[in-house]
CSV table of C-alpha atoms in Angstrom, one decimal:
chain,number,residue,atom,x,y,z
A,1,UNK,CA,-18.8,-38.3,32.8
A,2,UNK,CA,-21.8,-37.8,30.6
A,3,UNK,CA,-21.2,-34.0,30.5
A,4,UNK,CA,-17.5,-34.6,29.5
A,5,UNK,CA,-18.5,-36.9,26.7
A,6,UNK,CA,-21.1,-34.3,25.5
A,7,UNK,CA,-18.5,-31.6,25.4
A,8,UNK,CA,-16.0,-33.8,23.5
A,9,UNK,CA,-18.6,-34.7,20.9
A,10,UNK,CA,-19.4,-31.0,20.5
A,11,UNK,CA,-15.8,-30.1,20.0
A,12,UNK,CA,-15.4,-32.9,17.4
A,13,UNK,CA,-18.5,-31.8,15.6
A,14,UNK,CA,-17.2,-28.2,15.4
A,15,UNK,CA,-13.8,-29.4,14.1
A,16,UNK,CA,-15.5,-31.4,11.4
A,17,UNK,CA,-17.6,-28.5,10.3
A,18,UNK,CA,-14.6,-26.2,10.3
A,19,UNK,CA,-12.6,-28.6,8.1
A,20,UNK,CA,-15.6,-28.9,5.7
A,21,UNK,CA,-15.9,-25.1,5.5
A,22,UNK,CA,-12.2,-24.7,4.9
A,23,UNK,CA,-12.2,-27.3,2.1
A,24,UNK,CA,-15.2,-25.6,0.5
A,25,UNK,CA,-13.4,-22.3,0.6
A,26,UNK,CA,-10.3,-23.8,-0.9
A,27,UNK,CA,-12.4,-25.3,-3.7
A,28,UNK,CA,-13.9,-21.9,-4.5
A,29,UNK,CA,-10.5,-20.3,-4.7
A,30,UNK,CA,-9.1,-22.9,-7.1
A,31,UNK,CA,-12.2,-23.0,-9.3
A,32,UNK,CA,-11.7,-20.7,-12.3
A,33,UNK,CA,-14.6,-18.9,-13.9
A,34,UNK,CA,-15.5,-19.3,-17.5
A,35,UNK,CA,-14.4,-15.8,-18.3
A,36,UNK,CA,-11.1,-16.1,-16.5
A,37,UNK,CA,-10.3,-19.3,-18.6
A,38,UNK,CA,-11.2,-17.5,-21.8
A,39,UNK,CA,-9.0,-14.5,-20.9
A,40,UNK,CA,-6.0,-16.6,-19.8
A,41,UNK,CA,-2.8,-15.4,-21.5
A,42,UNK,CA,-3.9,-11.8,-21.9
A,43,UNK,CA,-3.3,-8.9,-19.4
A,44,UNK,CA,-6.4,-7.6,-17.6
A,45,UNK,CA,-6.9,-3.9,-18.7
A,46,UNK,CA,-10.7,-3.5,-18.3
A,47,UNK,CA,-12.3,-0.6,-16.6
A,48,UNK,CA,-15.0,-0.7,-13.9
A,49,UNK,CA,-17.6,0.4,-16.5
A,50,UNK,CA,-16.7,-2.4,-18.9
A,51,UNK,CA,-16.7,-5.0,-16.0
A,52,UNK,CA,-20.1,-4.0,-14.9
A,53,UNK,CA,-21.4,-4.2,-18.5
A,54,UNK,CA,-19.9,-7.7,-18.9
A,55,UNK,CA,-21.4,-8.7,-15.6
A,56,UNK,CA,-24.9,-7.6,-16.7
A,57,UNK,CA,-24.5,-9.5,-20.0
A,58,UNK,CA,-23.4,-12.7,-18.3
A,59,UNK,CA,-26.2,-12.4,-15.8
A,60,UNK,CA,-28.8,-12.1,-18.6
A,61,UNK,CA,-27.2,-15.2,-20.3
A,62,UNK,CA,-28.1,-17.4,-17.3
A,63,UNK,CA,-25.9,-20.5,-17.1
A,64,UNK,CA,-22.6,-18.7,-16.2
A,65,UNK,CA,-24.0,-16.6,-13.3
A,66,UNK,CA,-23.4,-19.1,-10.4
A,67,UNK,CA,-19.8,-19.6,-11.6
A,68,UNK,CA,-19.2,-15.9,-11.9
A,69,UNK,CA,-20.6,-15.2,-8.4
A,70,UNK,CA,-18.1,-17.9,-7.0
A,71,UNK,CA,-15.2,-16.1,-8.7
A,72,UNK,CA,-16.4,-12.7,-7.2
A,73,UNK,CA,-16.8,-14.3,-3.8
A,74,UNK,CA,-13.2,-15.7,-4.0
A,75,UNK,CA,-11.9,-12.2,-5.0
A,76,UNK,CA,-13.5,-10.7,-1.9
A,77,UNK,CA,-12.0,-13.4,0.3
A,78,UNK,CA,-8.5,-12.8,-1.1
A,79,UNK,CA,-9.0,-9.1,-0.4
A,80,UNK,CA,-10.1,-9.9,3.2
A,81,UNK,CA,-7.2,-12.2,3.7
A,82,UNK,CA,-4.7,-9.5,2.5
A,83,UNK,CA,-3.6,-11.5,-0.6
A,84,UNK,CA,-5.1,-9.0,-3.1
A,85,UNK,CA,-5.8,-10.4,-6.6
A,86,UNK,CA,-3.6,-13.3,-7.6
A,87,UNK,CA,-2.1,-13.2,-11.1
A,88,UNK,CA,-4.3,-15.0,-13.7
A,89,UNK,CA,-1.2,-16.3,-15.4
A,90,UNK,CA,0.7,-18.2,-12.8
A,91,UNK,CA,2.5,-21.5,-12.8
A,92,UNK,CA,1.2,-23.2,-9.7
A,93,UNK,CA,3.2,-26.4,-10.2
A,94,UNK,CA,6.4,-25.3,-8.5
A,95,UNK,CA,5.1,-22.5,-6.3
A,96,UNK,CA,5.7,-22.0,-2.6
A,97,UNK,CA,2.9,-21.8,-0.1
A,98,UNK,CA,1.7,-18.2,0.2
A,99,UNK,CA,2.3,-16.6,3.6
A,100,UNK,CA,-0.5,-16.4,6.0
A,101,UNK,CA,-1.0,-12.7,6.5
A,102,UNK,CA,-2.1,-11.9,10.1
A,103,UNK,CA,-3.7,-8.5,10.3
A,104,UNK,CA,-2.5,-6.2,13.1
A,105,UNK,CA,-4.5,-5.5,16.2
A,106,UNK,CA,-4.9,-2.2,18.0
A,107,UNK,CA,-3.2,-2.0,21.4
A,108,UNK,CA,-4.3,0.1,24.4
A,109,UNK,CA,-1.2,2.3,24.3
A,110,UNK,CA,-1.4,3.0,20.5
A,111,UNK,CA,-2.9,6.4,21.0
A,112,UNK,CA,-0.1,7.6,23.3
A,113,UNK,CA,2.7,9.6,21.7
A,114,UNK,CA,5.7,7.3,21.0
A,115,UNK,CA,9.2,8.3,22.1
A,116,UNK,CA,11.1,8.9,18.9
A,117,UNK,CA,14.2,10.9,19.7
A,118,UNK,CA,15.9,13.2,17.1
A,119,UNK,CA,19.4,12.9,18.7
A,120,UNK,CA,19.5,9.2,19.2
A,121,UNK,CA,20.1,7.6,15.9
A,122,UNK,CA,18.9,4.0,15.3
A,123,UNK,CA,21.1,1.1,14.2
A,124,UNK,CA,19.6,-0.4,11.0
A,125,UNK,CA,20.1,-4.2,10.8
A,126,UNK,CA,18.8,-6.5,8.1
A,127,UNK,CA,18.0,-10.2,8.6
A,128,UNK,CA,20.8,-12.6,7.6
A,129,UNK,CA,18.5,-15.3,6.1
A,130,UNK,CA,15.9,-15.2,3.3
A,131,UNK,CA,12.4,-14.6,4.7
A,132,UNK,CA,11.0,-17.3,2.5
A,133,UNK,CA,13.5,-20.2,2.5
A,134,UNK,CA,15.5,-19.2,5.6
A,135,UNK,CA,18.8,-19.8,3.8
A,136,UNK,CA,21.8,-17.5,4.0
A,137,UNK,CA,23.6,-16.7,0.8
A,138,UNK,CA,25.3,-13.4,1.5
A,139,UNK,CA,25.3,-10.9,-1.4
A,140,UNK,CA,22.5,-12.5,-3.4
A,141,UNK,CA,19.9,-11.5,-0.9
A,142,UNK,CA,17.7,-8.5,-1.7
A,143,UNK,CA,16.8,-6.2,1.3
A,144,UNK,CA,13.5,-4.4,1.8
A,145,UNK,CA,14.0,-0.6,2.1
A,146,UNK,CA,11.2,-0.4,4.7
A,147,UNK,CA,11.6,-3.4,7.0
A,148,UNK,CA,14.4,-5.7,8.1
A,149,UNK,CA,13.5,-8.6,5.7
A,150,UNK,CA,15.7,-9.9,2.9
A,151,UNK,CA,14.9,-12.2,0.0
A,152,UNK,CA,16.2,-14.4,-2.8
A,153,UNK,CA,15.0,-13.4,-6.3
A,154,UNK,CA,14.3,-17.1,-7.0
A,155,UNK,CA,12.2,-17.4,-3.9
A,156,UNK,CA,10.2,-14.3,-4.9
A,157,UNK,CA,9.5,-15.7,-8.3
A,158,UNK,CA,8.3,-19.0,-6.9
A,159,UNK,CA,6.0,-17.1,-4.6
A,160,UNK,CA,4.6,-15.2,-7.5
A,161,UNK,CA,5.7,-11.8,-6.2
A,162,UNK,CA,8.4,-11.2,-8.9
A,163,UNK,CA,7.2,-11.3,-12.5
A,164,UNK,CA,8.2,-9.6,-15.8
A,165,UNK,CA,9.4,-6.0,-15.2
A,166,UNK,CA,9.3,-6.2,-11.4
A,167,UNK,CA,12.3,-8.6,-11.6
A,168,UNK,CA,14.4,-5.9,-13.3
A,169,UNK,CA,13.3,-3.3,-10.7
A,170,UNK,CA,14.3,-5.4,-7.8
A,171,UNK,CA,17.8,-6.3,-9.1
A,172,UNK,CA,18.5,-2.6,-10.1
A,173,UNK,CA,17.1,-0.8,-7.1
A,174,UNK,CA,17.3,-3.1,-4.1
A,175,UNK,CA,20.9,-2.2,-3.2
A,176,UNK,CA,20.5,1.5,-4.1
A,177,UNK,CA,19.3,4.5,-2.1
A,178,UNK,CA,15.9,4.2,-3.7
A,179,UNK,CA,15.5,0.6,-2.6
A,180,UNK,CA,12.7,-1.9,-3.1
A,181,UNK,CA,9.7,-2.7,-0.9
A,182,UNK,CA,8.9,-6.4,-0.1
A,183,UNK,CA,5.4,-7.8,-0.6
A,184,UNK,CA,4.6,-7.1,3.1
A,185,UNK,CA,5.5,-3.4,2.9
A,186,UNK,CA,4.3,-2.9,-0.7
A,187,UNK,CA,0.7,-3.7,0.3
A,188,UNK,CA,-0.6,-0.8,2.4
A,189,UNK,CA,-3.9,-2.7,2.9
A,190,UNK,CA,-2.0,-5.0,5.3
A,191,UNK,CA,-1.8,-2.1,7.8
A,192,UNK,CA,-5.6,-2.3,8.4
A,193,UNK,CA,-7.0,-4.3,11.2
A,194,UNK,CA,-9.8,-6.9,10.6
A,195,UNK,CA,-12.4,-4.3,11.7
A,196,UNK,CA,-11.0,-1.6,9.5
A,197,UNK,CA,-10.8,-4.0,6.5
A,198,UNK,CA,-14.4,-5.0,6.9
A,199,UNK,CA,-15.4,-1.4,7.0
A,200,UNK,CA,-13.5,-0.7,3.8
A,201,UNK,CA,-15.0,-3.8,2.1
A,202,UNK,CA,-18.5,-2.7,3.1
A,203,UNK,CA,-17.8,0.8,1.5
A,204,UNK,CA,-16.5,-0.8,-1.7
A,205,UNK,CA,-19.4,-3.2,-2.0
A,206,UNK,CA,-22.0,-0.4,-1.4
A,207,UNK,CA,-20.3,1.7,-4.2
A,208,UNK,CA,-20.3,-1.3,-6.6
A,209,UNK,CA,-16.5,-1.5,-6.8
A,210,UNK,CA,-15.3,-4.8,-8.2
A,211,UNK,CA,-11.9,-6.1,-6.9
A,212,UNK,CA,-9.2,-6.3,-9.5
A,213,UNK,CA,-10.7,-3.9,-11.9
A,214,UNK,CA,-9.1,-0.7,-13.1
A,215,UNK,CA,-10.9,2.6,-12.5
A,216,UNK,CA,-11.3,5.5,-15.0
A,217,UNK,CA,-11.6,9.1,-13.9
A,218,UNK,CA,-15.4,9.0,-14.1
A,219,UNK,CA,-15.4,5.8,-12.0
A,220,UNK,CA,-13.1,7.3,-9.4
A,221,UNK,CA,-15.1,10.6,-9.1
A,222,UNK,CA,-18.4,8.7,-9.0
A,223,UNK,CA,-17.0,6.6,-6.2
A,224,UNK,CA,-15.8,9.6,-4.3
A,225,UNK,CA,-19.2,11.3,-4.7
A,226,UNK,CA,-21.0,8.2,-3.3
A,227,UNK,CA,-18.6,7.9,-0.3
A,228,UNK,CA,-19.0,11.6,0.5
A,229,UNK,CA,-22.8,11.4,0.2
A,230,UNK,CA,-23.0,8.3,2.4
A,231,UNK,CA,-20.8,9.9,5.1
A,232,UNK,CA,-22.2,13.5,5.1
A,233,UNK,CA,-25.6,13.1,3.4
A,234,UNK,CA,-24.9,15.9,1.0
A,235,UNK,CA,-23.3,16.4,-2.4
A,236,UNK,CA,-19.5,16.7,-2.5
A,237,UNK,CA,-18.3,20.3,-3.0
A,238,UNK,CA,-16.7,21.3,-6.2
A,239,UNK,CA,-13.4,22.0,-4.5
A,240,UNK,CA,-13.2,18.5,-3.2
A,241,UNK,CA,-14.1,17.1,-6.6
A,242,UNK,CA,-11.1,19.0,-8.1
A,243,UNK,CA,-8.9,17.6,-5.3
A,244,UNK,CA,-10.1,14.1,-6.2
A,245,UNK,CA,-9.3,14.7,-9.8
A,246,UNK,CA,-5.8,15.8,-8.8
A,247,UNK,CA,-5.5,12.6,-6.7
A,248,UNK,CA,-6.5,10.5,-9.8
A,249,UNK,CA,-3.8,12.1,-11.8
A,250,UNK,CA,-1.3,11.4,-9.1
A,251,UNK,CA,-2.4,7.7,-9.1
A,252,UNK,CA,-2.0,7.6,-12.9
A,253,UNK,CA,1.6,9.0,-13.5
A,254,UNK,CA,1.9,7.3,-16.9
A,255,UNK,CA,-1.4,9.0,-18.1
A,256,UNK,CA,-3.0,5.7,-19.2
A,257,UNK,CA,-6.5,7.1,-18.5
A,258,UNK,CA,-7.1,4.6,-15.6
A,259,UNK,CA,-5.6,3.7,-12.3
A,260,UNK,CA,-4.6,0.1,-11.3
A,261,UNK,CA,-6.6,-1.7,-8.7
A,262,UNK,CA,-3.6,-2.1,-6.3
A,263,UNK,CA,-2.9,1.6,-6.5
A,264,UNK,CA,-6.6,2.4,-5.8
A,265,UNK,CA,-6.6,-0.1,-2.9
A,266,UNK,CA,-3.5,1.4,-1.4
A,267,UNK,CA,-4.9,4.9,-1.7
A,268,UNK,CA,-8.2,3.9,0.0
A,269,UNK,CA,-6.3,2.1,2.8
A,270,UNK,CA,-4.1,5.0,3.7
A,271,UNK,CA,-7.2,7.3,3.5
A,272,UNK,CA,-9.0,5.1,6.0
A,273,UNK,CA,-6.1,5.0,8.3
A,274,UNK,CA,-6.0,8.8,8.3
A,275,UNK,CA,-9.7,9.0,9.2
A,276,UNK,CA,-9.8,6.3,11.9
A,277,UNK,CA,-6.5,6.4,13.7
A,278,UNK,CA,-4.9,9.3,15.5
A,279,UNK,CA,-1.5,10.5,14.3
A,280,UNK,CA,0.2,8.9,17.4
A,281,UNK,CA,-1.1,5.5,16.3
A,282,UNK,CA,0.2,6.1,12.8
A,283,UNK,CA,3.6,7.0,14.2
A,284,UNK,CA,3.9,3.6,15.8
A,285,UNK,CA,3.6,2.0,12.3
A,286,UNK,CA,6.9,3.6,11.2
A,287,UNK,CA,9.9,1.2,10.9
A,288,UNK,CA,13.4,2.1,12.1
A,289,UNK,CA,14.4,2.7,8.5
A,290,UNK,CA,11.6,5.1,8.0
A,291,UNK,CA,12.3,6.9,11.2
A,292,UNK,CA,16.0,7.2,10.3
A,293,UNK,CA,15.1,8.7,6.9
A,294,UNK,CA,12.8,11.2,8.6
A,295,UNK,CA,15.7,12.2,10.9
A,296,UNK,CA,17.9,12.8,7.9
A,297,UNK,CA,15.3,14.9,6.3
A,298,UNK,CA,14.7,17.1,9.3
A,299,UNK,CA,18.4,17.6,10.1
A,300,UNK,CA,18.9,18.6,6.4
A,301,UNK,CA,16.2,21.2,6.6
A,302,UNK,CA,17.2,22.5,10.1
A,303,UNK,CA,20.3,24.2,8.8
A,304,UNK,CA,20.8,26.5,11.8
A,305,UNK,CA,20.5,23.5,14.2
A,306,UNK,CA,17.9,25.2,16.5
A,307,UNK,CA,15.5,22.2,16.4
A,308,UNK,CA,12.9,24.0,14.3
A,309,UNK,CA,12.1,24.2,10.6
A,310,UNK,CA,9.6,26.4,8.7
A,311,UNK,CA,6.1,25.3,7.8
A,312,UNK,CA,7.0,25.6,4.1
A,313,UNK,CA,10.0,23.4,4.5
A,314,UNK,CA,7.8,20.8,6.2
A,315,UNK,CA,5.4,20.9,3.2
A,316,UNK,CA,8.3,20.5,0.9
A,317,UNK,CA,9.4,17.3,2.7
A,318,UNK,CA,6.0,15.8,1.9
A,319,UNK,CA,6.8,15.7,-1.8
A,320,UNK,CA,10.3,14.2,-1.3
A,321,UNK,CA,9.0,10.9,0.1
A,322,UNK,CA,7.6,9.9,-3.3
A,323,UNK,CA,10.7,10.6,-5.4
A,324,UNK,CA,11.6,7.6,-7.5
A,325,UNK,CA,14.6,6.7,-9.7
A,326,UNK,CA,14.5,7.9,-13.2
A,327,UNK,CA,15.1,4.9,-15.5
A,328,UNK,CA,17.9,6.5,-17.4
A,329,UNK,CA,19.8,7.2,-14.1
A,330,UNK,CA,19.7,3.6,-12.9
A,331,UNK,CA,23.0,2.7,-14.6
A,332,UNK,CA,24.9,5.4,-12.9
A,333,UNK,CA,23.5,4.6,-9.5
A,334,UNK,CA,22.4,8.2,-8.7
A,335,UNK,CA,19.5,8.2,-6.4
A,336,UNK,CA,16.9,11.0,-6.2
A,337,UNK,CA,14.9,9.2,-3.6
A,338,UNK,CA,16.6,11.1,-0.7
A,339,UNK,CA,14.5,13.3,1.5
A,340,UNK,CA,15.3,16.9,2.2
A,341,UNK,CA,16.3,19.8,0.0
A,342,UNK,CA,17.7,19.0,-3.5
A,343,UNK,CA,20.9,20.7,-4.5
A,344,UNK,CA,20.9,22.9,-7.5
A,345,UNK,CA,23.2,20.6,-9.4
A,346,UNK,CA,21.3,17.4,-8.5
A,347,UNK,CA,19.8,15.3,-11.3
A,348,UNK,CA,16.4,15.9,-9.7
A,349,UNK,CA,16.7,19.7,-10.0
A,350,UNK,CA,15.9,19.6,-13.7
A,351,UNK,CA,13.7,17.5,-15.9
A,352,UNK,CA,13.6,17.3,-19.7
A,353,UNK,CA,16.4,19.8,-19.8
A,354,UNK,CA,14.4,22.6,-18.2
A,355,UNK,CA,15.2,24.1,-14.9
A,356,UNK,CA,12.2,24.7,-12.6
A,357,UNK,CA,11.6,28.1,-11.1
A,358,UNK,CA,13.5,28.5,-7.8
A,359,UNK,CA,11.2,28.6,-4.8
A,360,UNK,CA,12.7,30.7,-2.1
A,361,UNK,CA,11.6,29.4,1.3
A,362,UNK,CA,10.1,31.9,3.7
A,363,UNK,CA,12.2,32.7,6.8
A,364,UNK,CA,11.2,31.1,10.1
A,365,UNK,CA,10.2,34.5,11.4
A,366,UNK,CA,7.6,34.9,8.7
A,367,UNK,CA,5.9,31.5,9.2
A,368,UNK,CA,5.1,29.0,11.9
A,369,UNK,CA,8.0,27.0,13.1
A,370,UNK,CA,7.7,23.2,13.5
A,371,UNK,CA,9.7,21.0,15.9
A,372,UNK,CA,10.7,17.4,15.4
A,373,UNK,CA,7.6,15.8,16.9
A,374,UNK,CA,5.4,18.1,14.8
A,375,UNK,CA,7.4,17.3,11.7
A,376,UNK,CA,6.7,13.6,12.3
A,377,UNK,CA,3.0,14.1,12.9
A,378,UNK,CA,2.7,16.2,9.7
A,379,UNK,CA,4.5,13.7,7.5
A,380,UNK,CA,3.7,10.3,8.9
A,381,UNK,CA,0.8,9.6,6.5
A,382,UNK,CA,3.0,10.6,3.5
A,383,UNK,CA,5.8,8.4,4.7
A,384,UNK,CA,3.5,5.4,4.9
A,385,UNK,CA,1.9,6.2,1.6
A,386,UNK,CA,5.3,6.1,-0.1
A,387,UNK,CA,6.0,2.5,0.8
A,388,UNK,CA,4.7,0.8,-2.4
A,389,UNK,CA,7.0,0.3,-5.3
A,390,UNK,CA,4.5,1.8,-7.8
A,391,UNK,CA,5.4,5.2,-9.3
A,392,UNK,CA,1.9,6.4,-8.3
A,393,UNK,CA,1.4,8.9,-5.5
A,394,UNK,CA,-1.0,7.2,-3.2
A,395,UNK,CA,-1.6,10.3,-1.1
A,396,UNK,CA,-1.3,13.5,-3.1
A,397,UNK,CA,0.4,16.2,-0.9
A,398,UNK,CA,-1.6,19.4,-0.7
A,399,UNK,CA,-0.1,22.5,-2.1
């Protein structure tokens, strides 16, 4: 009996400590820093260099240092929990409780090749009830283009996932071929396991990357140099630096001179997945909608129906995953997000009134032929990288 009482007391003590720690963490998340209160009402457009400079100035000032470290700790906790950086301007009075993101776990059979048939088409079915409120209201639900979930725009607003321009994007693209990615699929960081996430966080901390801060080209290249030196213990070659610069341009399609934190995080997440997981494990991450789009792409390229396409055609498909709607085309409901070859008269075949040079694909006899499983393996990383709604290319296809 004495042993049983001792165990019970131990359990109760552990539970009390856990509750105290949880309450302390919640207090840290809700406690705003001095700088965040001063900047309320303005968009955050700082760069990494400016943020580091501000941090050094605040550290020398003295009194605000503990409060700033609490805000930084809370930012890392949000990143660890898969919630990213919450908007600084957000009405919390009528908000819904944020979902508890549970990071995936690796299974023993993940590295085995999955059975994805080319001939057997998959039936795509969306949920009938809103993922948030679990209420059915028919046509007013907005489906995700990646997964089976559907949402009310009002529920998305109350969750804080639909603000300003994003509301227009959802209403105009959710029911088109381009589609809209829900907050689960839009965040590539949620594909990482806990171990992979801790590995990424360790790399970001070692390279002095601050969550939520935009990165300039110099910041991005400096980060890439540090990561390469830590991994290989030598300086990054000039060719890889040029490739990193091209990746930065792909992440900054509007030429603003910096890349957003969420785009940087998505890019680093997909890069880590490529390094750590084999292609078979990545193939298991594809949803039925993504597999069906891949079938459509392959069948469109395999015009002679022999089950093979050319290597050049396979490279061509990598670029098509990232095609987005042009804003001026939204009203006419013409989608250029399809995969596969673009017809000569398609709206995507010309831009700014100029027709691009025609690229004649090499014949299958002149280049390596790729079958359906090989096509999936070659394109899986690009298919996953195309999930976010952002116009940025989170994985720049090689030429």
